[in-house]
Amino acid sequence: MGFWDNEHCEYCKGLIVEKIVDLPRKVGQKYILIKNVPAGICKGCGTRYYTANVLKNIEMIIKGRRKAERKIPMVVYSL
Ligand SMILES: [Zn+2]
């Protein structure tokens, strides 16, 4: 039983399935990439959902309480 079993999207009522994703986040002027994030993804519209616990972990990473695994250069474009 996964966390998202029998959960449905609040926008399109589609089925939500759990997937491990990479999550890019903008922190101040920098972008960070958080890998291996468990997310619930709507099969209908692709909206991502995160559990409270996952959000808490993301928050901790963003606040710099965890050391980065590695740093990679990121290319940024503006329109
Ligand atoms: Zn949806």
Short mmCIF file of N, CA, C and O and ligand atoms in Angstrom, two decimals:
data_model
loop_
_atom_site.label_atom_id
_atom_site.label_comp_id
_atom_site.label_asym_id
_atom_site.label_seq_id
_atom_site.Cartn_x
_atom_site.Cartn_y
_atom_site.Cartn_z
N MET A 1 0.84 -1.21 0.00
CA MET A 1 0.00 0.00 0.00
C MET A 1 0.87 1.26 0.00
O MET A 1 1.62 1.50 0.93
N GLY A 2 0.76 2.04 -1.02
CA GLY A 2 1.48 3.31 -1.06
C GLY A 2 0.64 4.41 -0.44
O GLY A 2 -0.57 4.27 -0.26
N PHE A 3 1.30 5.50 -0.13
CA PHE A 3 0.62 6.63 0.50
C PHE A 3 -0.49 7.18 -0.38
O PHE A 3 -1.52 7.64 0.08
N TRP A 4 -0.25 7.11 -1.70
CA TRP A 4 -1.18 7.77 -2.62
C TRP A 4 -2.25 6.84 -3.16
O TRP A 4 -3.05 7.25 -4.00
N ASP A 5 -2.26 5.59 -2.70
CA ASP A 5 -3.29 4.67 -3.17
C ASP A 5 -4.68 5.26 -2.91
O ASP A 5 -4.97 5.76 -1.83
N ASN A 6 -5.50 5.19 -3.93
CA ASN A 6 -6.88 5.66 -3.84
C ASN A 6 -7.02 7.17 -3.62
O ASN A 6 -8.08 7.65 -3.25
N GLU A 7 -5.91 7.89 -3.83
CA GLU A 7 -6.01 9.34 -3.76
C GLU A 7 -6.26 9.87 -5.17
O GLU A 7 -5.78 9.31 -6.15
N HIS A 8 -7.02 10.94 -5.24
CA HIS A 8 -7.32 11.52 -6.54
C HIS A 8 -6.95 12.99 -6.58
O HIS A 8 -7.00 13.69 -5.58
N CYS A 9 -6.59 13.42 -7.78
CA CYS A 9 -6.16 14.79 -8.01
C CYS A 9 -7.26 15.79 -7.65
O CYS A 9 -8.41 15.59 -8.01
N GLU A 10 -6.87 16.86 -6.97
CA GLU A 10 -7.88 17.85 -6.59
C GLU A 10 -8.30 18.74 -7.76
O GLU A 10 -9.28 19.46 -7.67
N TYR A 11 -7.54 18.67 -8.87
CA TYR A 11 -7.87 19.51 -10.02
C TYR A 11 -8.70 18.75 -11.06
O TYR A 11 -9.70 19.24 -11.53
N CYS A 12 -8.22 17.54 -11.42
CA CYS A 12 -8.90 16.83 -12.51
C CYS A 12 -9.48 15.50 -12.08
O CYS A 12 -10.02 14.78 -12.90
N LYS A 13 -9.35 15.18 -10.80
CA LYS A 13 -9.87 13.91 -10.26
C LYS A 13 -9.16 12.68 -10.80
O LYS A 13 -9.65 11.56 -10.69
N GLY A 14 -8.01 12.89 -11.43
CA GLY A 14 -7.24 11.78 -11.95
C GLY A 14 -6.61 10.97 -10.82
O GLY A 14 -6.54 11.43 -9.68
N LEU A 15 -6.15 9.78 -11.17
CA LEU A 15 -5.52 8.91 -10.18
C LEU A 15 -4.10 9.39 -9.90
O LEU A 15 -3.38 9.78 -10.82
N ILE A 16 -3.71 9.34 -8.64
CA ILE A 16 -2.35 9.75 -8.27
C ILE A 16 -1.49 8.51 -8.06
O ILE A 16 -1.87 7.59 -7.35
N VAL A 17 -0.33 8.50 -8.73
CA VAL A 17 0.61 7.40 -8.57
C VAL A 17 1.91 7.92 -7.98
O VAL A 17 2.30 9.06 -8.22
N GLU A 18 2.59 7.07 -7.20
CA GLU A 18 3.83 7.52 -6.60
C GLU A 18 5.00 7.32 -7.55
O GLU A 18 5.13 6.30 -8.21
N LYS A 19 5.85 8.35 -7.62
CA LYS A 19 7.05 8.28 -8.44
C LYS A 19 8.17 8.98 -7.71
O LYS A 19 7.94 9.86 -6.91
N ILE A 20 9.40 8.56 -8.04
CA ILE A 20 10.57 9.24 -7.49
C ILE A 20 11.02 10.27 -8.53
O ILE A 20 11.26 9.92 -9.67
N VAL A 21 11.09 11.51 -8.11
CA VAL A 21 11.41 12.58 -9.06
C VAL A 21 12.61 13.39 -8.60
O VAL A 21 13.03 13.31 -7.44
N ASP A 22 13.15 14.17 -9.52
CA ASP A 22 14.17 15.17 -9.19
C ASP A 22 13.46 16.52 -9.13
O ASP A 22 12.70 16.86 -10.01
N LEU A 23 13.73 17.25 -8.08
CA LEU A 23 13.00 18.48 -7.84
C LEU A 23 13.93 19.69 -7.87
O LEU A 23 14.73 19.87 -6.96
N PRO A 24 13.83 20.51 -8.92
CA PRO A 24 14.64 21.73 -8.94
C PRO A 24 13.95 22.80 -8.08
O PRO A 24 12.73 22.96 -8.14
N ARG A 25 14.73 23.51 -7.30
CA ARG A 25 14.17 24.55 -6.45
C ARG A 25 15.04 25.79 -6.53
O ARG A 25 16.26 25.68 -6.53
N LYS A 26 14.42 26.94 -6.56
CA LYS A 26 15.19 28.19 -6.54
C LYS A 26 15.33 28.61 -5.08
O LYS A 26 14.35 28.72 -4.35
N VAL A 27 16.58 28.79 -4.68
CA VAL A 27 16.84 29.23 -3.32
C VAL A 27 17.63 30.52 -3.39
O VAL A 27 18.80 30.52 -3.75
N GLY A 28 17.00 31.64 -3.09
CA GLY A 28 17.65 32.93 -3.26
C GLY A 28 17.97 33.11 -4.74
O GLY A 28 17.08 33.05 -5.57
N GLN A 29 19.25 33.30 -5.06
CA GLN A 29 19.65 33.48 -6.44
C GLN A 29 20.11 32.18 -7.08
O GLN A 29 20.50 32.15 -8.23
N LYS A 30 20.09 31.12 -6.31
CA LYS A 30 20.64 29.85 -6.81
C LYS A 30 19.56 28.82 -7.03
O LYS A 30 18.51 28.84 -6.39
N TYR A 31 19.85 27.92 -7.94
CA TYR A 31 18.98 26.78 -8.12
C TYR A 31 19.62 25.55 -7.51
O TYR A 31 20.81 25.32 -7.65
N ILE A 32 18.85 24.78 -6.83
CA ILE A 32 19.36 23.52 -6.32
C ILE A 32 18.50 22.39 -6.88
O ILE A 32 17.35 22.62 -7.28
N LEU A 33 19.08 21.23 -6.95
CA LEU A 33 18.34 20.07 -7.44
C LEU A 33 18.29 19.03 -6.33
O LEU A 33 19.32 18.61 -5.82
N ILE A 34 17.10 18.67 -5.95
CA ILE A 34 16.94 17.65 -4.92
C ILE A 34 16.51 16.37 -5.61
O ILE A 34 15.47 16.32 -6.26
N LYS A 35 17.37 15.35 -5.50
CA LYS A 35 17.11 14.11 -6.20
C LYS A 35 16.38 13.09 -5.32
O LYS A 35 16.37 13.20 -4.12
N ASN A 36 15.77 12.12 -5.99
CA ASN A 36 15.11 11.01 -5.30
C ASN A 36 14.01 11.46 -4.35
O ASN A 36 13.91 10.99 -3.22
N VAL A 37 13.19 12.38 -4.83
CA VAL A 37 12.08 12.87 -4.01
C VAL A 37 10.83 12.04 -4.32
O VAL A 37 10.41 11.96 -5.47
N PRO A 38 10.25 11.40 -3.30
CA PRO A 38 9.02 10.66 -3.56
C PRO A 38 7.85 11.64 -3.71
O PRO A 38 7.60 12.46 -2.82
N ALA A 39 7.17 11.55 -4.83
CA ALA A 39 6.05 12.46 -5.08
C ALA A 39 4.85 11.66 -5.57
O ALA A 39 4.99 10.58 -6.12
N GLY A 40 3.69 12.21 -5.34
CA GLY A 40 2.48 11.65 -5.93
C GLY A 40 2.20 12.44 -7.19
O GLY A 40 2.16 13.66 -7.16
N ILE A 41 2.06 11.74 -8.31
CA ILE A 41 1.86 12.43 -9.57
C ILE A 41 0.53 12.05 -10.20
O ILE A 41 0.21 10.86 -10.32
N CYS A 42 -0.24 13.06 -10.56
CA CYS A 42 -1.55 12.82 -11.17
C CYS A 42 -1.37 12.27 -12.57
O CYS A 42 -0.64 12.84 -13.38
N LYS A 43 -2.06 11.16 -12.84
CA LYS A 43 -1.97 10.55 -14.17
C LYS A 43 -2.70 11.39 -15.21
O LYS A 43 -2.44 11.29 -16.39
N GLY A 44 -3.62 12.20 -14.76
CA GLY A 44 -4.40 13.02 -15.68
C GLY A 44 -3.68 14.27 -16.11
O GLY A 44 -3.41 14.47 -17.29
N CYS A 45 -3.33 15.13 -15.16
CA CYS A 45 -2.78 16.44 -15.51
C CYS A 45 -1.33 16.62 -15.09
O CYS A 45 -0.73 17.66 -15.38
N GLY A 46 -0.74 15.65 -14.41
CA GLY A 46 0.68 15.74 -14.08
C GLY A 46 1.00 16.56 -12.85
O GLY A 46 2.17 16.77 -12.53
N THR A 47 -0.01 17.05 -12.15
CA THR A 47 0.24 17.81 -10.93
C THR A 47 0.98 16.94 -9.91
O THR A 47 0.67 15.76 -9.77
N ARG A 48 1.99 17.54 -9.28
CA ARG A 48 2.75 16.80 -8.28
C ARG A 48 2.28 17.12 -6.88
O ARG A 48 2.01 18.27 -6.55
N TYR A 49 2.21 16.09 -6.07
CA TYR A 49 1.84 16.25 -4.66
C TYR A 49 2.94 15.69 -3.79
O TYR A 49 3.58 14.71 -4.14
N TYR A 50 3.17 16.34 -2.66
CA TYR A 50 4.20 15.86 -1.74
C TYR A 50 3.60 15.68 -0.36
O TYR A 50 2.74 16.47 0.06
N THR A 51 4.07 14.68 0.34
CA THR A 51 3.58 14.48 1.70
C THR A 51 4.20 15.53 2.63
O THR A 51 5.23 16.12 2.32
N ALA A 52 3.59 15.73 3.77
CA ALA A 52 4.08 16.71 4.75
C ALA A 52 5.51 16.40 5.15
O ALA A 52 6.35 17.29 5.31
N ASN A 53 5.80 15.12 5.30
CA ASN A 53 7.13 14.69 5.70
C ASN A 53 8.18 15.02 4.64
O ASN A 53 9.27 15.49 4.95
N VAL A 54 7.83 14.77 3.39
CA VAL A 54 8.74 15.09 2.29
C VAL A 54 8.97 16.60 2.22
O VAL A 54 10.10 17.07 2.07
N LEU A 55 7.91 17.37 2.38
CA LEU A 55 8.03 18.83 2.35
C LEU A 55 8.93 19.33 3.47
O LEU A 55 9.71 20.26 3.29
N LYS A 56 8.84 18.68 4.61
CA LYS A 56 9.68 19.04 5.75
C LYS A 56 11.15 18.79 5.44
O LYS A 56 12.02 19.62 5.74
N ASN A 57 11.43 17.65 4.82
CA ASN A 57 12.80 17.32 4.43
C ASN A 57 13.33 18.30 3.39
O ASN A 57 14.49 18.71 3.46
N ILE A 58 12.49 18.65 2.43
CA ILE A 58 12.89 19.62 1.41
C ILE A 58 13.23 20.95 2.07
O ILE A 58 14.24 21.59 1.77
N GLU A 59 12.38 21.35 2.99
CA GLU A 59 12.58 22.59 3.73
C GLU A 59 13.93 22.60 4.47
O GLU A 59 14.65 23.59 4.47
N MET A 60 14.26 21.47 5.07
CA MET A 60 15.53 21.35 5.80
C MET A 60 16.73 21.48 4.86
O MET A 60 17.73 22.10 5.20
N ILE A 61 16.61 20.88 3.69
CA ILE A 61 17.68 20.97 2.70
C ILE A 61 17.84 22.43 2.27
O ILE A 61 18.95 22.96 2.21
N ILE A 62 16.72 23.08 1.99
CA ILE A 62 16.76 24.47 1.51
C ILE A 62 17.36 25.39 2.56
O ILE A 62 18.08 26.32 2.26
N LYS A 63 17.07 25.13 3.81
CA LYS A 63 17.62 25.95 4.88
C LYS A 63 19.09 25.61 5.18
O LYS A 63 19.69 26.18 6.09
N GLY A 64 19.62 24.66 4.43
CA GLY A 64 21.04 24.37 4.53
C GLY A 64 21.44 23.52 5.71
O GLY A 64 22.59 23.51 6.13
N ARG A 65 20.48 22.80 6.26
CA ARG A 65 20.82 21.96 7.42
C ARG A 65 21.44 20.63 7.00
O ARG A 65 21.97 19.91 7.82
N ARG A 66 21.32 20.36 5.72
CA ARG A 66 21.98 19.14 5.23
C ARG A 66 23.05 19.52 4.23
O ARG A 66 22.86 20.42 3.43
N LYS A 67 24.15 18.80 4.27
CA LYS A 67 25.26 19.06 3.37
C LYS A 67 24.92 18.53 1.98
O LYS A 67 24.34 17.45 1.85
N ALA A 68 25.26 19.29 0.96
CA ALA A 68 24.99 18.85 -0.40
C ALA A 68 25.79 17.61 -0.73
O ALA A 68 26.95 17.46 -0.32
N GLU A 69 25.16 16.71 -1.48
CA GLU A 69 25.82 15.48 -1.89
C GLU A 69 26.93 15.81 -2.89
O GLU A 69 28.04 15.31 -2.80
N ARG A 70 26.61 16.66 -3.85
CA ARG A 70 27.61 17.16 -4.78
C ARG A 70 27.05 18.41 -5.43
O ARG A 70 25.86 18.67 -5.36
N LYS A 71 27.96 19.16 -6.07
CA LYS A 71 27.52 20.37 -6.76
C LYS A 71 27.73 20.21 -8.25
O LYS A 71 28.76 19.71 -8.69
N ILE A 72 26.72 20.60 -9.00
CA ILE A 72 26.83 20.54 -10.45
C ILE A 72 26.56 21.94 -11.01
O ILE A 72 25.78 22.69 -10.43
N PRO A 73 27.23 22.28 -12.11
CA PRO A 73 26.92 23.60 -12.71
C PRO A 73 25.53 23.57 -13.34
O PRO A 73 25.11 22.54 -13.85
N MET A 74 24.83 24.65 -13.26
CA MET A 74 23.51 24.70 -13.86
C MET A 74 23.44 25.87 -14.83
O MET A 74 23.84 26.97 -14.52
N VAL A 75 22.92 25.59 -16.00
CA VAL A 75 22.83 26.62 -17.04
C VAL A 75 21.49 27.33 -16.88
O VAL A 75 20.45 26.70 -16.75
N VAL A 76 21.54 28.65 -16.86
CA VAL A 76 20.32 29.43 -16.65
C VAL A 76 20.05 30.34 -17.84
O VAL A 76 20.96 31.00 -18.34
N TYR A 77 18.83 30.35 -18.33
CA TYR A 77 18.44 31.23 -19.43
C TYR A 77 17.38 32.21 -18.98
O TYR A 77 16.63 31.91 -18.05
N SER A 78 17.37 33.37 -19.60
CA SER A 78 16.29 34.31 -19.38
C SER A 78 15.63 34.64 -20.70
O SER A 78 16.29 34.68 -21.74
N LEU A 79 14.36 34.89 -20.69
CA LEU A 79 13.69 35.30 -21.92
C LEU A 79 13.62 36.82 -21.99
O LEU A 79 13.53 37.48 -20.98
ZN ZN B 1 -4.91 15.98 -12.11
#
